[in-house]
Short mmCIF file of C-alpha atoms in Angstrom, two decimals:
data_model
loop_
_atom_site.label_atom_id
_atom_site.label_comp_id
_atom_site.label_asym_id
_atom_site.label_seq_id
_atom_site.Cartn_x
_atom_site.Cartn_y
_atom_site.Cartn_z
CA MET T 1 -6.22 22.21 24.90
CA SER T 2 -5.60 23.75 21.49
CA GLN T 3 -8.21 22.71 19.06
CA GLN T 4 -7.83 19.46 17.30
CA LYS T 5 -6.35 19.69 13.55
CA VAL T 6 -8.77 17.24 11.54
CA ILE T 7 -7.09 14.46 9.62
CA ALA T 8 -9.38 12.79 6.83
CA VAL T 9 -8.78 9.58 6.19
CA VAL T 10 -9.98 8.15 2.81
CA GLY T 11 -10.93 4.10 2.43
CA ALA T 12 -11.04 4.59 6.35
CA THR T 13 -12.47 1.20 6.83
CA GLY T 14 -10.26 -0.22 5.02
CA ALA T 15 -6.50 -1.88 5.28
CA GLN T 16 -3.97 1.62 5.29
CA GLY T 17 -6.93 3.76 6.32
CA GLY T 18 -7.80 1.37 9.09
CA GLY T 19 -4.42 1.55 9.73
CA LEU T 20 -3.99 5.40 10.10
CA VAL T 21 -7.16 5.58 12.03
CA LYS T 22 -6.27 3.03 14.38
CA ALA T 23 -2.54 5.38 14.79
CA ILE T 24 -4.43 9.00 14.94
CA LEU T 25 -6.60 7.46 18.23
CA ALA T 26 -4.18 5.69 19.44
CA ASP T 27 -2.07 8.69 20.15
CA PRO T 28 -2.59 9.82 24.11
CA SER T 29 -1.91 13.04 22.86
CA GLY T 30 -4.60 13.99 21.05
CA GLU T 31 -3.54 16.99 18.58
CA TYR T 32 -4.87 14.98 16.33
CA ALA T 33 -8.89 13.86 15.62
CA VAL T 34 -9.99 11.46 12.62
CA ARG T 35 -12.60 12.11 9.80
CA ALA T 36 -13.15 8.86 8.58
CA LEU T 37 -14.43 8.91 4.72
CA THR T 38 -16.66 5.84 3.62
CA ARG T 39 -18.80 5.75 0.71
CA ASP T 40 -21.47 3.72 3.19
CA ALA T 41 -21.48 5.12 6.61
CA THR T 42 -24.52 3.14 7.83
CA SER T 43 -21.87 -0.12 7.58
CA PRO T 44 -20.35 -2.25 10.16
CA ARG T 45 -17.25 -1.14 10.28
CA ALA T 46 -17.95 2.49 10.02
CA GLN T 47 -20.10 2.46 13.00
CA GLU T 48 -17.19 0.86 15.09
CA LEU T 49 -15.01 3.54 13.71
CA VAL T 50 -18.02 6.04 15.77
CA LYS T 51 -17.48 3.93 18.37
CA LEU T 52 -14.14 4.28 18.74
CA GLY T 53 -14.06 8.32 18.56
CA ALA T 54 -13.98 9.00 14.58
CA GLU T 55 -16.24 11.33 12.96
CA VAL T 56 -18.03 8.94 9.82
CA VAL T 57 -18.38 11.20 6.63
CA GLN T 58 -20.61 9.97 3.50
CA ALA T 59 -18.08 10.12 0.80
CA ASP T 60 -17.21 8.49 -2.18
CA ASN T 61 -13.76 9.03 -5.05
CA TYR T 62 -15.96 9.25 -8.22
CA ASP T 63 -17.93 12.21 -6.98
CA GLU T 64 -15.29 15.44 -6.17
CA GLU T 65 -18.84 17.03 -4.74
CA SER T 66 -18.31 14.39 -1.96
CA LEU T 67 -15.31 14.82 -1.40
CA VAL T 68 -14.63 18.72 -1.03
CA ALA T 69 -17.86 18.68 1.01
CA ALA T 70 -15.87 15.65 3.80
CA PHE T 71 -12.70 17.59 2.84
CA THR T 72 -13.76 21.33 3.90
CA GLY T 73 -12.68 21.90 7.83
CA ALA T 74 -9.90 19.44 7.50
CA TYR T 75 -6.64 20.10 8.30
CA GLY T 76 -4.99 17.84 6.40
CA ALA T 77 -6.06 14.10 4.22
CA PHE T 78 -4.49 10.77 3.82
CA LEU T 79 -5.67 9.65 0.04
CA VAL T 80 -5.43 5.74 -1.12
CA THR T 81 -7.86 4.23 -4.42
CA ASN T 82 -8.29 0.78 -4.55
CA PHE T 83 -7.00 -0.81 -7.70
CA TRP T 84 -7.97 -4.57 -6.84
CA ALA T 85 -11.47 -3.74 -6.43
CA HIS T 86 -11.71 -3.17 -10.21
CA MET T 87 -8.56 -3.58 -11.57
CA SER T 88 -8.54 -0.12 -14.25
CA ALA T 89 -5.88 1.82 -14.68
CA ASP T 90 -8.14 4.29 -15.80
CA ARG T 91 -10.26 4.36 -13.19
CA GLU T 92 -7.70 4.86 -10.93
CA LEU T 93 -6.60 8.25 -12.80
CA GLU T 94 -9.94 9.19 -12.18
CA GLU T 95 -10.26 8.60 -8.75
CA ALA T 96 -6.73 10.79 -8.25
CA ALA T 97 -8.24 13.45 -10.47
CA ASN T 98 -10.53 13.62 -8.08
CA LEU T 99 -8.42 13.38 -5.13
CA ALA T 100 -6.20 16.25 -5.77
CA ASN T 101 -8.94 18.69 -7.30
CA ALA T 102 -10.74 18.49 -3.94
CA ALA T 103 -7.76 18.63 -1.83
CA LYS T 104 -6.99 21.66 -3.58
CA ARG T 105 -10.55 23.03 -3.70
CA ALA T 106 -10.65 22.44 0.21
CA GLY T 107 -7.96 24.12 1.17
CA LEU T 108 -6.16 20.97 2.46
CA GLN T 109 -2.35 22.41 4.42
CA HIS T 110 -0.80 18.33 4.28
CA VAL T 111 -2.10 15.51 2.22
CA ILE T 112 -0.50 11.98 1.93
CA TRP T 113 -0.84 10.19 -1.35
CA SER T 114 -0.73 6.51 -1.22
CA THR T 115 1.52 5.42 -4.32
CA LEU T 116 3.66 3.90 -6.50
CA GLU T 117 7.14 3.55 -8.35
CA ASP T 118 6.36 3.70 -11.66
CA THR T 119 7.84 0.61 -13.13
CA ARG T 120 7.64 1.88 -17.15
CA ASP T 121 11.28 3.93 -15.71
CA HIS T 122 13.20 0.79 -15.55
CA ILE T 123 10.63 -1.45 -18.06
CA PRO T 124 9.72 0.82 -21.01
CA VAL T 125 6.31 -0.28 -22.65
CA HIS T 126 8.28 -1.76 -25.80
CA ASP T 127 10.54 -3.82 -23.23
CA ASP T 128 8.94 -7.34 -24.86
CA ARG T 129 10.60 -8.85 -20.72
CA MET T 130 7.06 -8.55 -19.38
CA PRO T 131 3.27 -8.21 -21.36
CA THR T 132 2.15 -4.62 -21.73
CA LEU T 133 -1.20 -4.86 -19.93
CA GLN T 134 -3.61 -1.75 -20.05
CA GLU T 135 -2.60 -1.30 -23.55
CA LYS T 136 0.73 1.22 -21.73
CA TYR T 137 1.21 -0.14 -18.63
CA LYS T 138 3.38 -2.85 -17.30
CA VAL T 139 1.75 -2.98 -13.69
CA PRO T 140 -0.75 -1.29 -13.81
CA HIS T 141 -1.68 0.14 -9.92
CA PHE T 142 1.76 0.81 -10.11
CA ASP T 143 2.21 3.13 -12.87
CA ALA T 144 -1.26 4.26 -12.99
CA LYS T 145 -0.72 5.94 -9.13
CA ALA T 146 2.72 7.13 -10.35
CA GLU T 147 1.43 9.31 -13.19
CA ALA T 148 -1.56 10.72 -10.74
CA ASP T 149 1.85 12.10 -8.47
CA LEU T 150 1.30 14.64 -11.48
CA LEU T 151 -1.92 15.62 -10.58
CA PHE T 152 -1.27 16.82 -7.05
CA THR T 153 1.74 18.25 -7.91
CA ALA T 154 -0.52 20.70 -10.55
CA ALA T 155 -2.87 21.11 -8.53
CA GLY T 156 -0.71 22.69 -6.04
CA VAL T 157 -1.47 20.21 -3.19
CA PRO T 158 1.15 20.20 -0.58
CA THR T 159 1.50 16.37 -0.44
CA THR T 160 3.76 13.40 0.47
CA PHE T 161 3.96 10.65 -1.44
CA LEU T 162 3.87 7.54 0.53
CA ARG T 163 5.54 4.92 -2.03
CA THR T 164 4.06 1.99 0.05
CA THR T 165 5.29 -2.05 -0.71
CA PHE T 166 3.77 -5.85 -0.28
CA TYR T 167 1.72 -6.35 2.77
CA TRP T 168 2.64 -8.88 4.90
CA GLU T 169 -1.42 -9.78 5.27
CA ASN T 170 -1.15 -11.02 1.74
CA LEU T 171 0.50 -13.99 3.23
CA ALA T 172 -2.44 -14.43 4.51
CA ASN T 173 -4.75 -13.72 1.58
CA GLY T 174 -3.95 -15.51 -1.20
CA TRP T 175 -0.12 -15.11 -1.71
CA GLY T 176 0.97 -17.70 0.66
CA ALA T 177 1.93 -21.16 1.13
CA ALA T 178 -0.57 -23.56 -0.09
CA ARG T 179 -0.54 -27.41 -0.49
CA ASP T 180 1.06 -29.20 -3.41
CA ALA T 181 -0.28 -32.57 -4.69
CA ASP T 182 1.55 -34.21 -1.74
CA GLY T 183 0.45 -31.60 0.68
CA VAL T 184 3.46 -30.14 1.29
CA LEU T 185 2.96 -26.88 2.32
CA THR T 186 4.02 -24.31 -0.53
CA LEU T 187 5.88 -21.20 -0.91
CA SER T 188 5.66 -20.36 -4.95
CA LEU T 189 5.94 -16.41 -5.34
CA PRO T 190 8.00 -16.17 -7.89
CA MET T 191 11.05 -14.05 -6.48
CA GLY T 192 13.81 -15.91 -7.05
CA ASP T 193 17.05 -15.43 -4.28
CA SER T 194 15.48 -12.24 -5.22
CA ARG T 195 14.37 -10.17 -1.62
CA LEU T 196 10.87 -8.92 -1.40
CA ALA T 197 9.99 -6.05 1.02
CA GLY T 198 7.22 -6.14 2.90
CA ILE T 199 5.20 -3.87 5.35
CA ALA T 200 2.40 -5.06 7.35
CA VAL T 201 -0.11 -2.20 7.00
CA ASP T 202 -1.17 -0.91 10.15
CA ASP T 203 2.33 0.02 9.79
CA ILE T 204 1.64 1.94 6.91
CA GLY T 205 -1.19 3.64 8.96
CA ARG T 206 1.82 4.43 11.76
CA THR T 207 4.40 5.93 9.52
CA ALA T 208 1.80 8.30 7.61
CA TYR T 209 0.83 9.46 11.13
CA GLY T 210 4.96 9.78 11.69
CA VAL T 211 4.31 12.44 8.13
CA PHE T 212 1.77 14.51 9.60
CA LYS T 213 2.88 14.93 13.18
CA ALA T 214 6.46 15.57 11.26
CA GLY T 215 4.67 18.27 8.74
CA PRO T 216 4.35 19.71 5.40
CA ALA T 217 7.74 22.06 6.41
CA GLU T 218 9.41 18.63 6.51
CA TYR T 219 7.45 16.51 3.65
CA ALA T 220 5.45 18.11 1.71
CA GLY T 221 6.57 17.73 -1.88
CA ARG T 222 8.52 14.69 -0.71
CA PHE T 223 8.80 10.98 -1.82
CA VAL T 224 8.54 8.97 1.38
CA HIS T 225 9.40 5.10 0.49
CA ILE T 226 8.85 2.78 2.94
CA ALA T 227 8.74 -0.91 3.81
CA GLY T 228 9.48 -3.12 7.37
CA GLU T 229 12.04 -5.96 6.34
CA HIS T 230 13.91 -6.71 3.38
CA LEU T 231 13.81 -11.18 2.78
CA THR T 232 14.16 -13.74 -0.13
CA GLY T 233 11.73 -16.25 -0.50
CA GLU T 234 13.39 -18.66 1.84
CA GLN T 235 13.40 -16.34 4.86
CA ILE T 236 9.78 -15.76 4.46
CA ALA T 237 9.11 -19.29 4.02
CA ALA T 238 10.95 -19.83 7.61
CA GLY T 239 9.02 -17.60 8.79
CA LEU T 240 5.93 -19.03 7.65
CA SER T 241 7.55 -22.40 9.36
CA ARG T 242 7.62 -21.12 12.35
CA ALA T 243 4.56 -19.45 12.56
CA THR T 244 2.74 -22.31 11.89
CA GLY T 245 4.55 -25.26 13.44
CA GLU T 246 4.17 -26.71 10.11
CA ARG T 247 7.79 -26.47 7.50
CA VAL T 248 6.72 -24.47 4.76
CA VAL T 249 8.94 -24.82 1.28
CA TYR T 250 9.92 -22.34 -1.21
CA ARG T 251 9.38 -23.72 -5.19
CA PRO T 252 9.39 -20.66 -6.32
CA LEU T 253 7.15 -20.38 -9.86
CA THR T 254 8.69 -18.30 -13.08
CA HIS T 255 7.12 -15.51 -13.69
CA ASP T 256 5.87 -16.74 -16.74
CA ALA T 257 4.37 -19.49 -14.86
CA TYR T 258 2.95 -17.07 -12.23
CA ARG T 259 1.32 -15.22 -14.42
CA ASP T 260 -0.66 -18.32 -16.17
CA LEU T 261 -2.12 -19.43 -13.16
CA GLY T 262 -5.55 -18.03 -14.45
CA PHE T 263 -6.82 -15.90 -11.38
CA PRO T 264 -8.28 -12.44 -12.03
CA GLY T 265 -4.85 -10.28 -12.08
CA ALA T 266 -2.63 -12.79 -12.03
CA ASP T 267 -0.62 -10.87 -15.03
CA GLU T 268 -0.62 -7.93 -13.20
CA ALA T 269 0.16 -9.52 -9.98
CA GLY T 270 3.16 -11.73 -11.98
CA ASN T 271 4.51 -8.41 -13.62
CA MET T 272 5.02 -6.74 -10.19
CA LEU T 273 6.33 -9.39 -8.77
CA GLN T 274 8.77 -9.67 -11.64
CA TYR T 275 9.20 -6.19 -11.17
CA TYR T 276 10.30 -6.66 -7.59
CA THR T 277 12.98 -9.19 -8.76
CA GLU T 278 14.36 -7.59 -11.59
CA PHE T 279 14.81 -4.24 -9.87
CA GLU T 280 15.29 -5.48 -6.09
CA ASP T 281 18.81 -3.43 -6.02
CA TYR T 282 16.87 -0.49 -6.40
CA PHE T 283 13.47 -1.13 -4.84
CA THR T 284 14.80 -2.39 -1.50
CA GLY T 285 17.68 0.39 -1.50
CA VAL T 286 15.41 3.49 -1.76
CA ARG T 287 13.51 1.91 0.93
CA ASP T 288 15.95 3.44 4.21
CA LEU T 289 13.78 0.67 7.37
CA ALA T 290 16.13 3.11 10.24
CA GLU T 291 13.89 6.28 8.35
CA VAL T 292 10.18 4.56 8.21
CA ARG T 293 11.41 3.83 12.26
CA ARG T 294 12.31 7.34 12.74
CA LEU T 295 8.64 8.16 11.44
CA ASN T 296 7.27 5.08 13.05
CA PRO T 297 9.46 3.96 16.20
CA GLU T 298 6.46 0.59 16.15
CA LEU T 299 7.83 -0.77 12.63
CA GLN T 300 7.92 -4.30 12.52
CA THR T 301 9.62 -7.41 11.82
CA PHE T 302 8.08 -10.07 9.92
CA ASP T 303 8.58 -11.80 12.62
CA GLN T 304 7.27 -9.37 14.80
CA TRP T 305 3.80 -9.22 12.66
CA LEU T 306 4.15 -13.21 12.53
CA ASP T 307 3.66 -12.81 16.09
CA ALA T 308 0.35 -11.22 16.51
CA ASN T 309 -0.48 -12.65 12.83
CA GLY T 310 0.11 -16.24 12.24
CA HIS T 311 -3.24 -17.79 13.51
CA THR T 312 -4.53 -16.16 10.37
CA LEU T 313 -2.00 -18.31 7.80
CA PRO T 314 -3.88 -21.12 5.84
CA THR T 315 -2.90 -24.17 5.96
CA LYS T 316 -5.47 -26.73 5.30
#
């Protein structure tokens, strides 16, 4: 058997990275091996990865030297940042710069950078249809990742830009149905009649693995836009109703009302959902589900995700 190609996975104990780790370890061909990067190699999640067969190494996105050491000897790497841990575009760009520099210094042959659109291509900073955040962004966690794309290009790193989208898992973590004053389960995402592009986090990992298997000759320098299904709020509510066994009503808030909910990041989330709503045709149009399914034949529909995860949905 030829030597395994090592994929270094940033955020291996998190959502997207964890999905890729599972996809690699589940591949019976054994062509690739996992090097899981984490800030705490002794954590229970990290030790669980060791038991599953991954190599676990300690590294930090804010420490370029630790990233170089973790990437050295690997074939490729999956790179992701977690904006919601700090909600700072500047910090996200700092992380991305370290990742790009380390990938270059380590000589990686193929990198996948988990990124998003620059919403300012559609809504300039001076456009007052939504507030400007952190002085120069409309949706900072989108826009900063898009700015970071240029860091990988400038460094000459062979990179595939994987543009992701809304996780179905969010519907089980504060974004889903909640009881209104009358006790009715209500989905209030401010999407109007527009379709939301959603995906299961495991499918992000499986699709990324498909890109790695296809190789840099086909995918380096390309943008790959992914989703699992494009659904209206009414369709999502109907799926939640089937999964919970209780009627879920779709009553979308306005974007301003959503921004005013007051939870940390409500303005960011409201802007994001307004972008999804107003630019539905673009956002869903570039996410060709047939192409995603070619890379990931196991791509789940929303109903398939609900079949496996409906028990995680809040109903109280």
